[in-house]
PDB file of C-alpha atoms in Angstrom:
ATOM      1  CA  MET A   1     -18.369   0.783  30.614  1.00 53.00           C
ATOM      2  CA  ASN A   2     -16.114   3.719  31.532  1.00 65.00           C
ATOM      3  CA  SER A   3     -13.151   1.988  29.875  1.00 66.00           C
ATOM      4  CA  LEU A   4     -15.172   1.480  26.706  1.00 73.00           C
ATOM      5  CA  LYS A   5     -16.097   5.170  26.638  1.00 76.00           C
ATOM      6  CA  MET A   6     -12.460   6.148  27.062  1.00 74.00           C
ATOM      7  CA  ALA A   7     -11.390   3.740  24.317  1.00 74.00           C
ATOM      8  CA  TRP A   8     -14.039   5.099  21.972  1.00 81.00           C
ATOM      9  CA  GLY A   9     -13.054   8.679  22.804  1.00 79.00           C
ATOM     10  CA  ALA A  10      -9.381   7.948  22.108  1.00 79.00           C
ATOM     11  CA  LEU A  11     -10.236   6.176  18.847  1.00 86.00           C
ATOM     12  CA  HIS A  12     -12.448   9.085  17.785  1.00 88.00           C
ATOM     13  CA  TYR A  13      -9.676  11.571  18.602  1.00 84.00           C
ATOM     14  CA  GLU A  14      -7.066   9.592  16.618  1.00 87.00           C
ATOM     15  CA  PHE A  15      -9.438   9.250  13.671  1.00 92.00           C
ATOM     16  CA  LEU A  16     -10.153  12.981  13.524  1.00 91.00           C
ATOM     17  CA  MET A  17      -6.491  13.920  13.986  1.00 88.00           C
ATOM     18  CA  GLN A  18      -5.531  11.819  10.981  1.00 91.00           C
ATOM     19  CA  VAL A  19      -8.476  12.360   8.647  1.00 94.00           C
ATOM     20  CA  ARG A  20      -8.189  16.175   8.890  1.00 92.00           C
ATOM     21  CA  ARG A  21      -4.666  16.251   7.438  1.00 93.00           C
ATOM     22  CA  PRO A  22      -4.821  18.032   4.051  1.00 94.00           C
ATOM     23  CA  THR A  23      -1.632  16.334   2.847  1.00 95.00           C
ATOM     24  CA  LEU A  24      -3.278  12.926   3.293  1.00 94.00           C
ATOM     25  CA  TRP A  25      -6.060  13.803   0.880  1.00 96.00           C
ATOM     26  CA  LEU A  26      -3.756  15.582  -1.550  1.00 96.00           C
ATOM     27  CA  THR A  27      -1.489  12.520  -1.711  1.00 95.00           C
ATOM     28  CA  PHE A  28      -4.335  10.163  -2.530  1.00 95.00           C
ATOM     29  CA  LEU A  29      -5.641  12.669  -5.055  1.00 94.00           C
ATOM     30  CA  GLY A  30      -2.251  12.394  -6.720  1.00 94.00           C
ATOM     31  CA  PHE A  31      -2.529   8.600  -6.675  1.00 93.00           C
ATOM     32  CA  ALA A  32      -5.952   8.914  -8.308  1.00 92.00           C
ATOM     33  CA  LEU A  33      -4.518  11.040 -11.117  1.00 91.00           C
ATOM     34  CA  LEU A  34      -1.861   8.382 -11.714  1.00 90.00           C
ATOM     35  CA  LEU A  35      -4.109   5.314 -11.541  1.00 88.00           C
ATOM     36  CA  LEU A  36      -7.268   6.642 -13.207  1.00 86.00           C
ATOM     37  CA  ASN A  37      -5.557   6.061 -16.489  1.00 81.00           C
ATOM     38  CA  ARG A  38      -7.472   4.844 -19.528  1.00 75.00           C
ATOM     39  CA  SER A  39      -4.518   2.765 -20.692  1.00 75.00           C
ATOM     40  CA  LEU A  40      -4.036   1.070 -17.302  1.00 81.00           C
ATOM     41  CA  ILE A  41      -7.668   0.221 -16.593  1.00 84.00           C
ATOM     42  CA  GLY A  42      -8.479  -0.188 -20.276  1.00 82.00           C
ATOM     43  CA  GLY A  43      -5.669  -2.726 -20.564  1.00 81.00           C
ATOM     44  CA  MET A  44      -7.247  -4.809 -17.817  1.00 83.00           C
ATOM     45  CA  ILE A  45     -10.674  -4.520 -19.423  1.00 82.00           C
ATOM     46  CA  ALA A  46      -9.171  -5.575 -22.762  1.00 80.00           C
ATOM     47  CA  LEU A  47      -8.201  -8.920 -21.227  1.00 77.00           C
ATOM     48  CA  HIS A  48     -11.934  -9.799 -21.292  1.00 82.00           C
ATOM     49  CA  ALA A  49     -11.559 -11.520 -17.929  1.00 84.00           C
ATOM     50  CA  PRO A  50     -14.648 -12.754 -16.051  1.00 89.00           C
ATOM     51  CA  THR A  51     -16.255 -10.191 -13.761  1.00 91.00           C
ATOM     52  CA  LEU A  52     -14.725 -11.606 -10.569  1.00 91.00           C
ATOM     53  CA  GLN A  53     -11.220 -11.696 -12.041  1.00 90.00           C
ATOM     54  CA  LEU A  54     -11.525  -8.141 -13.358  1.00 92.00           C
ATOM     55  CA  ALA A  55     -12.598  -6.965  -9.888  1.00 92.00           C
ATOM     56  CA  ALA A  56      -9.557  -8.745  -8.416  1.00 91.00           C
ATOM     57  CA  LEU A  57      -7.248  -7.073 -10.926  1.00 91.00           C
ATOM     58  CA  LEU A  58      -8.685  -3.650 -10.090  1.00 92.00           C
ATOM     59  CA  ALA A  59      -8.165  -4.253  -6.360  1.00 92.00           C
ATOM     60  CA  LEU A  60      -4.541  -5.154  -7.044  1.00 90.00           C
ATOM     61  CA  LEU A  61      -4.110  -2.034  -9.183  1.00 90.00           C
ATOM     62  CA  THR A  62      -5.268   0.101  -6.250  1.00 91.00           C
ATOM     63  CA  ASN A  63      -2.739  -1.655  -4.043  1.00 91.00           C
ATOM     64  CA  TRP A  64       0.220  -0.573  -6.148  1.00 90.00           C
ATOM     65  CA  LEU A  65       0.357   2.808  -4.411  1.00 92.00           C
ATOM     66  CA  ALA A  66      -2.316   3.051  -1.696  1.00 94.00           C
ATOM     67  CA  PRO A  67      -0.451   1.057   1.025  1.00 94.00           C
ATOM     68  CA  LEU A  68       2.626   3.163   0.325  1.00 94.00           C
ATOM     69  CA  GLY A  69       0.678   6.285   1.293  1.00 94.00           C
ATOM     70  CA  VAL A  70      -0.887   4.545   4.302  1.00 95.00           C
ATOM     71  CA  GLY A  71       2.489   3.420   5.647  1.00 95.00           C
ATOM     72  CA  ILE A  72       4.208   6.770   5.232  1.00 94.00           C
ATOM     73  CA  PHE A  73       1.380   8.773   6.806  1.00 94.00           C
ATOM     74  CA  LEU A  74       1.030   6.452   9.804  1.00 94.00           C
ATOM     75  CA  ALA A  75       4.756   6.476  10.522  1.00 93.00           C
ATOM     76  CA  ASP A  76       4.597   9.850  12.286  1.00 88.00           C
ATOM     77  CA  ARG A  77       1.785   9.087  14.725  1.00 83.00           C
ATOM     78  CA  LEU A  78       3.931   8.224  17.762  1.00 81.00           C
ATOM     79  CA  PRO A  79       6.719  10.732  16.973  1.00 79.00           C
ATOM     80  CA  ARG A  80       4.135  13.496  16.570  1.00 79.00           C
ATOM     81  CA  ASP A  81       2.654  12.697  19.991  1.00 71.00           C
ATOM     82  CA  ARG A  82       6.105  13.078  21.514  1.00 72.00           C
ATOM     83  CA  ARG A  83       6.841  16.257  19.580  1.00 72.00           C
ATOM     84  CA  LEU A  84       3.567  17.919  20.620  1.00 65.00           C
ATOM     85  CA  LYS A  85       3.838  16.627  24.235  1.00 62.00           C
ATOM     86  CA  VAL A  86       0.560  14.705  23.781  1.00 61.00           C
ATOM     87  CA  GLU A  87       2.215  11.529  25.059  1.00 59.00           C
ATOM     88  CA  GLU A  88       2.940  13.114  28.441  1.00 57.00           C
ATOM     89  CA  LEU A  89      -0.679  14.223  28.717  1.00 56.00           C
ATOM     90  CA  LEU A  90      -1.994  10.754  27.832  1.00 58.00           C
ATOM     91  CA  ASN A  91       0.234   9.162  30.477  1.00 57.00           C
ATOM     92  CA  THR A  92      -1.627  11.146  33.155  1.00 54.00           C
ATOM     93  CA  LEU A  93      -4.964   9.566  32.194  1.00 54.00           C
ATOM     94  CA  SER A  94      -6.351   6.432  33.799  1.00 54.00           C
ATOM     95  CA  GLY A  95      -6.584   4.428  30.580  1.00 57.00           C
ATOM     96  CA  THR A  96      -4.122   1.577  30.090  1.00 72.00           C
ATOM     97  CA  ILE A  97      -1.264   1.639  27.608  1.00 76.00           C
ATOM     98  CA  ARG A  98      -2.867  -1.256  25.738  1.00 81.00           C
ATOM     99  CA  MET A  99      -6.134   0.628  25.331  1.00 82.00           C
ATOM    100  CA  ARG A 100      -4.409   3.796  24.127  1.00 80.00           C
ATOM    101  CA  MET A 101      -2.223   1.858  21.712  1.00 85.00           C
ATOM    102  CA  LEU A 102      -5.151  -0.053  20.187  1.00 88.00           C
ATOM    103  CA  SER A 103      -7.207   3.141  19.943  1.00 87.00           C
ATOM    104  CA  LYS A 104      -4.325   4.881  18.191  1.00 87.00           C
ATOM    105  CA  TYR A 105      -3.837   1.959  15.798  1.00 93.00           C
ATOM    106  CA  LEU A 106      -7.503   1.546  14.899  1.00 93.00           C
ATOM    107  CA  GLY A 107      -8.360   5.248  14.766  1.00 93.00           C
ATOM    108  CA  ALA A 108      -5.357   6.320  12.690  1.00 93.00           C
ATOM    109  CA  THR A 109      -5.582   3.252  10.434  1.00 96.00           C
ATOM    110  CA  LEU A 110      -9.287   3.688   9.690  1.00 96.00           C
ATOM    111  CA  ALA A 111      -8.782   7.389   8.972  1.00 95.00           C
ATOM    112  CA  THR A 112      -5.931   6.669   6.550  1.00 95.00           C
ATOM    113  CA  LEU A 113      -7.885   3.868   4.900  1.00 96.00           C
ATOM    114  CA  LEU A 114     -10.768   6.228   4.128  1.00 96.00           C
ATOM    115  CA  PRO A 115      -9.081   8.041   1.205  1.00 96.00           C
ATOM    116  CA  ALA A 116      -7.521   4.724   0.132  1.00 95.00           C
ATOM    117  CA  PHE A 117     -10.979   3.133  -0.101  1.00 96.00           C
ATOM    118  CA  LEU A 118     -12.377   6.157  -1.927  1.00 96.00           C
ATOM    119  CA  LEU A 119      -9.513   5.807  -4.403  1.00 94.00           C
ATOM    120  CA  TYR A 120     -10.563   2.208  -5.029  1.00 95.00           C
ATOM    121  CA  LEU A 121     -14.198   3.252  -5.483  1.00 95.00           C
ATOM    122  CA  LEU A 122     -13.071   5.766  -8.114  1.00 94.00           C
ATOM    123  CA  ILE A 123     -11.138   3.067  -9.969  1.00 93.00           C
ATOM    124  CA  LEU A 124     -14.031   0.629  -9.679  1.00 94.00           C
ATOM    125  CA  GLY A 125     -16.508   3.277 -10.841  1.00 93.00           C
ATOM    126  CA  PHE A 126     -14.273   4.150 -13.803  1.00 92.00           C
ATOM    127  CA  ALA A 127     -14.199   0.464 -14.808  1.00 92.00           C
ATOM    128  CA  VAL A 128     -17.984   0.190 -14.452  1.00 93.00           C
ATOM    129  CA  TRP A 129     -18.370   3.271 -16.653  1.00 91.00           C
ATOM    130  CA  GLN A 130     -16.005   1.841 -19.255  1.00 89.00           C
ATOM    131  CA  THR A 131     -17.651  -1.602 -19.366  1.00 90.00           C
ATOM    132  CA  GLY A 132     -21.245  -0.747 -18.483  1.00 90.00           C
ATOM    133  CA  ASN A 133     -21.121  -3.754 -16.151  1.00 90.00           C
ATOM    134  CA  PHE A 134     -22.676  -2.806 -12.809  1.00 92.00           C
ATOM    135  CA  LEU A 135     -22.175  -6.406 -11.651  1.00 92.00           C
ATOM    136  CA  LEU A 136     -18.552  -5.417 -10.976  1.00 93.00           C
ATOM    137  CA  ILE A 137     -19.555  -3.576  -7.811  1.00 94.00           C
ATOM    138  CA  PRO A 138     -20.449  -6.463  -5.409  1.00 95.00           C
ATOM    139  CA  PRO A 139     -17.384  -8.629  -6.209  1.00 94.00           C
ATOM    140  CA  GLY A 140     -15.320  -5.449  -6.215  1.00 94.00           C
ATOM    141  CA  ILE A 141     -16.152  -4.826  -2.546  1.00 95.00           C
ATOM    142  CA  VAL A 142     -15.387  -8.467  -1.692  1.00 95.00           C
ATOM    143  CA  CYS A 143     -12.058  -8.310  -3.526  1.00 94.00           C
ATOM    144  CA  TYR A 144     -11.095  -5.150  -1.661  1.00 96.00           C
ATOM    145  CA  ALA A 145     -11.729  -6.832   1.684  1.00 96.00           C
ATOM    146  CA  VAL A 146      -9.864 -10.024   0.757  1.00 95.00           C
ATOM    147  CA  ILE A 147      -6.957  -8.673  -1.294  1.00 94.00           C
ATOM    148  CA  VAL A 148      -6.327  -5.181   0.083  1.00 95.00           C
ATOM    149  CA  LEU A 149      -7.211  -5.112   3.785  1.00 96.00           C
ATOM    150  CA  PRO A 150      -4.844  -7.834   5.127  1.00 96.00           C
ATOM    151  CA  GLY A 151      -1.856  -6.025   3.654  1.00 95.00           C
ATOM    152  CA  MET A 152      -3.152  -2.664   4.859  1.00 96.00           C
ATOM    153  CA  PHE A 153      -3.423  -3.875   8.456  1.00 97.00           C
ATOM    154  CA  PHE A 154       0.085  -5.378   8.147  1.00 97.00           C
ATOM    155  CA  VAL A 155       1.549  -2.127   6.825  1.00 96.00           C
ATOM    156  CA  SER A 156      -0.323  -0.046   9.424  1.00 96.00           C
ATOM    157  CA  ALA A 157       0.908  -2.115  12.366  1.00 96.00           C
ATOM    158  CA  PHE A 158       4.566  -1.899  11.374  1.00 96.00           C
ATOM    159  CA  SER A 159       4.299   1.773  10.411  1.00 96.00           C
ATOM    160  CA  ILE A 160       3.014   2.661  13.867  1.00 95.00           C
ATOM    161  CA  ALA A 161       5.304   0.287  15.781  1.00 94.00           C
ATOM    162  CA  CYS A 162       8.681   0.744  14.073  1.00 95.00           C
ATOM    163  CA  PRO A 163       9.008   4.541  14.534  1.00 93.00           C
ATOM    164  CA  ALA A 164       8.798   3.910  18.287  1.00 89.00           C
ATOM    165  CA  VAL A 165      12.361   2.566  18.112  1.00 90.00           C
ATOM    166  CA  ILE A 166      13.870   4.129  14.968  1.00 91.00           C
ATOM    167  CA  TRP A 167      13.855   7.646  13.537  1.00 92.00           C
ATOM    168  CA  GLY A 168      10.553   8.259  11.717  1.00 90.00           C
ATOM    169  CA  PRO A 169      11.975   9.749   8.479  1.00 92.00           C
ATOM    170  CA  LEU A 170      14.456   6.849   8.274  1.00 95.00           C
ATOM    171  CA  TYR A 171      11.608   4.362   8.559  1.00 95.00           C
ATOM    172  CA  GLN A 172       9.655   6.199   5.842  1.00 95.00           C
ATOM    173  CA  PHE A 173      12.682   6.093   3.535  1.00 95.00           C
ATOM    174  CA  LEU A 174      13.258   2.377   4.196  1.00 95.00           C
ATOM    175  CA  PHE A 175       9.570   1.590   3.798  1.00 95.00           C
ATOM    176  CA  PHE A 176       9.468   3.390   0.438  1.00 94.00           C
ATOM    177  CA  GLY A 177      12.345   1.260  -0.828  1.00 93.00           C
ATOM    178  CA  TYR A 178      10.914  -1.931   0.670  1.00 93.00           C
ATOM    179  CA  TRP A 179       7.556  -1.398  -1.014  1.00 93.00           C
ATOM    180  CA  PHE A 180       8.970  -1.405  -4.521  1.00 90.00           C
ATOM    181  CA  TRP A 181      11.582  -4.083  -3.792  1.00 91.00           C
ATOM    182  CA  GLY A 182       9.343  -6.524  -1.924  1.00 88.00           C
ATOM    183  CA  ASN A 183       6.075  -6.011  -3.776  1.00 89.00           C
ATOM    184  CA  LEU A 184       6.591  -4.675  -7.290  1.00 85.00           C
ATOM    185  CA  LEU A 185       9.963  -6.168  -8.270  1.00 86.00           C
ATOM    186  CA  SER A 186       9.394  -9.288 -10.363  1.00 82.00           C
ATOM    187  CA  PRO A 187      10.779 -12.533  -8.887  1.00 81.00           C
ATOM    188  CA  THR A 188      12.170 -13.273 -12.345  1.00 79.00           C
ATOM    189  CA  SER A 189      14.317 -10.115 -12.348  1.00 79.00           C
ATOM    190  CA  GLY A 190      17.313 -11.974 -10.945  1.00 76.00           C
ATOM    191  CA  LEU A 191      17.292 -10.084  -7.634  1.00 82.00           C
ATOM    192  CA  PRO A 192      16.004 -11.668  -4.402  1.00 87.00           C
ATOM    193  CA  THR A 193      12.594 -10.288  -3.436  1.00 87.00           C
ATOM    194  CA  LEU A 194       9.714 -11.115  -1.112  1.00 87.00           C
ATOM    195  CA  ASN A 195       7.291 -10.655  -3.998  1.00 86.00           C
ATOM    196  CA  GLY A 196       5.463 -13.911  -4.651  1.00 84.00           C
ATOM    197  CA  THR A 197       5.761 -15.160  -1.067  1.00 87.00           C
ATOM    198  CA  ALA A 198       3.139 -15.241   1.677  1.00 89.00           C
ATOM    199  CA  LEU A 199       4.694 -12.008   3.010  1.00 90.00           C
ATOM    200  CA  THR A 200       3.567  -9.909   0.048  1.00 90.00           C
ATOM    201  CA  PRO A 201       1.175  -7.258   1.414  1.00 93.00           C
ATOM    202  CA  ILE A 202       0.348  -5.939  -2.046  1.00 92.00           C
ATOM    203  CA  GLY A 203      -1.917  -8.995  -2.363  1.00 90.00           C
ATOM    204  CA  THR A 204      -0.428 -10.723  -5.423  1.00 89.00           C
ATOM    205  CA  VAL A 205      -0.424 -14.177  -3.837  1.00 89.00           C
ATOM    206  CA  ILE A 206      -3.987 -13.748  -2.584  1.00 91.00           C
ATOM    207  CA  ASP A 207      -5.066 -12.554  -6.033  1.00 89.00           C
ATOM    208  CA  ILE A 208      -3.696 -15.499  -7.998  1.00 89.00           C
ATOM    209  CA  SER A 209      -4.678 -18.048  -5.335  1.00 89.00           C
ATOM    210  CA  PHE A 210      -8.336 -17.117  -4.855  1.00 90.00           C
ATOM    211  CA  PHE A 211      -9.302 -15.603  -8.177  1.00 87.00           C
ATOM    212  CA  GLY A 212      -7.478 -17.709 -10.760  1.00 80.00           C
ATOM    213  CA  ILE A 213      -5.279 -14.964 -12.216  1.00 78.00           C
ATOM    214  CA  SER A 214      -2.782 -16.621 -14.589  1.00 72.00           C
ATOM    215  CA  SER A 215       0.172 -14.435 -13.561  1.00 66.00           C
ATOM    216  CA  MET A 216       0.874 -11.021 -12.083  1.00 67.00           C
ATOM    217  CA  ARG A 217       4.158  -9.063 -12.140  1.00 64.00           C
ATOM    218  CA  GLY A 218       6.261 -12.191 -12.608  1.00 60.00           C
ATOM    219  CA  VAL A 219       4.383 -14.275 -10.034  1.00 70.00           C
ATOM    220  CA  ALA A 220       3.031 -17.389 -11.726  1.00 63.00           C
ATOM    221  CA  GLY A 221      -0.494 -18.574 -11.104  1.00 65.00           C
ATOM    222  CA  PRO A 222      -3.046 -19.802 -10.505  1.00 66.00           C
ATOM    223  CA  SER A 223      -2.055 -21.565  -7.302  1.00 75.00           C
ATOM    224  CA  SER A 224      -3.785 -23.375  -4.467  1.00 83.00           C
ATOM    225  CA  PRO A 225      -6.242 -21.345  -2.360  1.00 87.00           C
ATOM    226  CA  LEU A 226      -4.230 -22.534   0.632  1.00 92.00           C
ATOM    227  CA  ASN A 227      -1.442 -20.199  -0.461  1.00 90.00           C
ATOM    228  CA  GLY A 228      -3.875 -17.296  -0.273  1.00 91.00           C
ATOM    229  CA  VAL A 229      -5.050 -18.374   3.178  1.00 94.00           C
ATOM    230  CA  ALA A 230      -1.416 -18.682   4.304  1.00 94.00           C
ATOM    231  CA  SER A 231      -0.690 -15.156   3.064  1.00 94.00           C
ATOM    232  CA  ILE A 232      -3.683 -13.651   4.903  1.00 96.00           C
ATOM    233  CA  VAL A 233      -2.808 -15.506   8.128  1.00 96.00           C
ATOM    234  CA  ALA A 234       0.866 -14.511   7.868  1.00 96.00           C
ATOM    235  CA  LEU A 235       0.114 -10.831   7.250  1.00 96.00           C
ATOM    236  CA  LEU A 236      -2.470 -10.511  10.023  1.00 97.00           C
ATOM    237  CA  GLY A 237      -0.379 -12.631  12.405  1.00 97.00           C
ATOM    238  CA  LEU A 238       2.688 -10.437  11.915  1.00 96.00           C
ATOM    239  CA  ALA A 239       0.538  -7.337  12.366  1.00 96.00           C
ATOM    240  CA  ILE A 240      -0.599  -8.653  15.747  1.00 96.00           C
ATOM    241  CA  LEU A 241       2.997  -9.500  16.718  1.00 97.00           C
ATOM    242  CA  ALA A 242       4.115  -5.981  15.812  1.00 96.00           C
ATOM    243  CA  LEU A 243       1.408  -4.472  18.018  1.00 95.00           C
ATOM    244  CA  VAL A 244       2.262  -6.805  20.903  1.00 94.00           C
ATOM    245  CA  ALA A 245       5.922  -5.815  20.593  1.00 94.00           C
ATOM    246  CA  LEU A 246       4.917  -2.141  20.576  1.00 92.00           C
ATOM    247  CA  PHE A 247       2.830  -2.628  23.717  1.00 90.00           C
ATOM    248  CA  LYS A 248       5.749  -4.317  25.510  1.00 91.00           C
ATOM    249  CA  PHE A 249       8.118  -1.543  24.459  1.00 90.00           C
ATOM    250  CA  LEU A 250       5.780   1.272  25.541  1.00 84.00           C
ATOM    251  CA  LYS A 251       5.168  -0.456  28.878  1.00 84.00           C
ATOM    252  CA  TRP A 252       8.907  -0.834  29.423  1.00 86.00           C
ATOM    253  CA  GLN A 253       9.477   2.781  28.401  1.00 78.00           C
ATOM    254  CA  GLN A 254       6.839   4.050  30.847  1.00 73.00           C
ATOM    255  CA  ALA A 255       8.328   1.978  33.683  1.00 76.00           C
ATOM    256  CA  ARG A 256      11.679   3.690  33.163  1.00 76.00           C
ATOM    257  CA  GLN A 257      10.237   7.196  33.449  1.00 66.00           C
TER     258      GLN A 257
END
């Protein structure tokens, strides 16, 4: 019971530390100004897709930029602890490294996902206002969970783990380039890209596999639902592996001190 209280306290601390950052909210406000565009959302509405497919398209639209913000803002969690000497303080507590790491991951991730989810609700609400179709809301929530969250947890895990071994600003720079190369670059562009594979956290493969989208950013569809399942399993599995690797590294690092 004491361990659970400590884990909850650490999670609560990480959540508040992250959610109170003004730059986090200002960044997602900027994303909202870019994505709440009549031509973007109106173009999707003009396709006259069924309600479920329109909800899936809106979830994918949110994912163009939201995971980019999530990854960049989470990349400084461990470096900031070191810079502010919080890591040394935490090492004096009785909680295990695993508990602190999971609390940090869940607390910081949930806090960063809050403005990302509110951004999606704004986009969904704008589409409901444009179409007058309130039936968009229930499938919209389902689509967010299925299309957006697996990639978000994938991005969050690597954005917390990688800066433990490489310079944080370098990771942020590389992640920025990776996001556009591996998720938004069309596979038909002539350049190799991860877009269209199971390792596409933007959710394109999940979108065309589960919701019957004909094509999206050069990725042909629809495809078998098994491809969508494979993408979700691959993204969440790699997220877990990244966290396990981080735990092993932090344990090794503490043993050397």
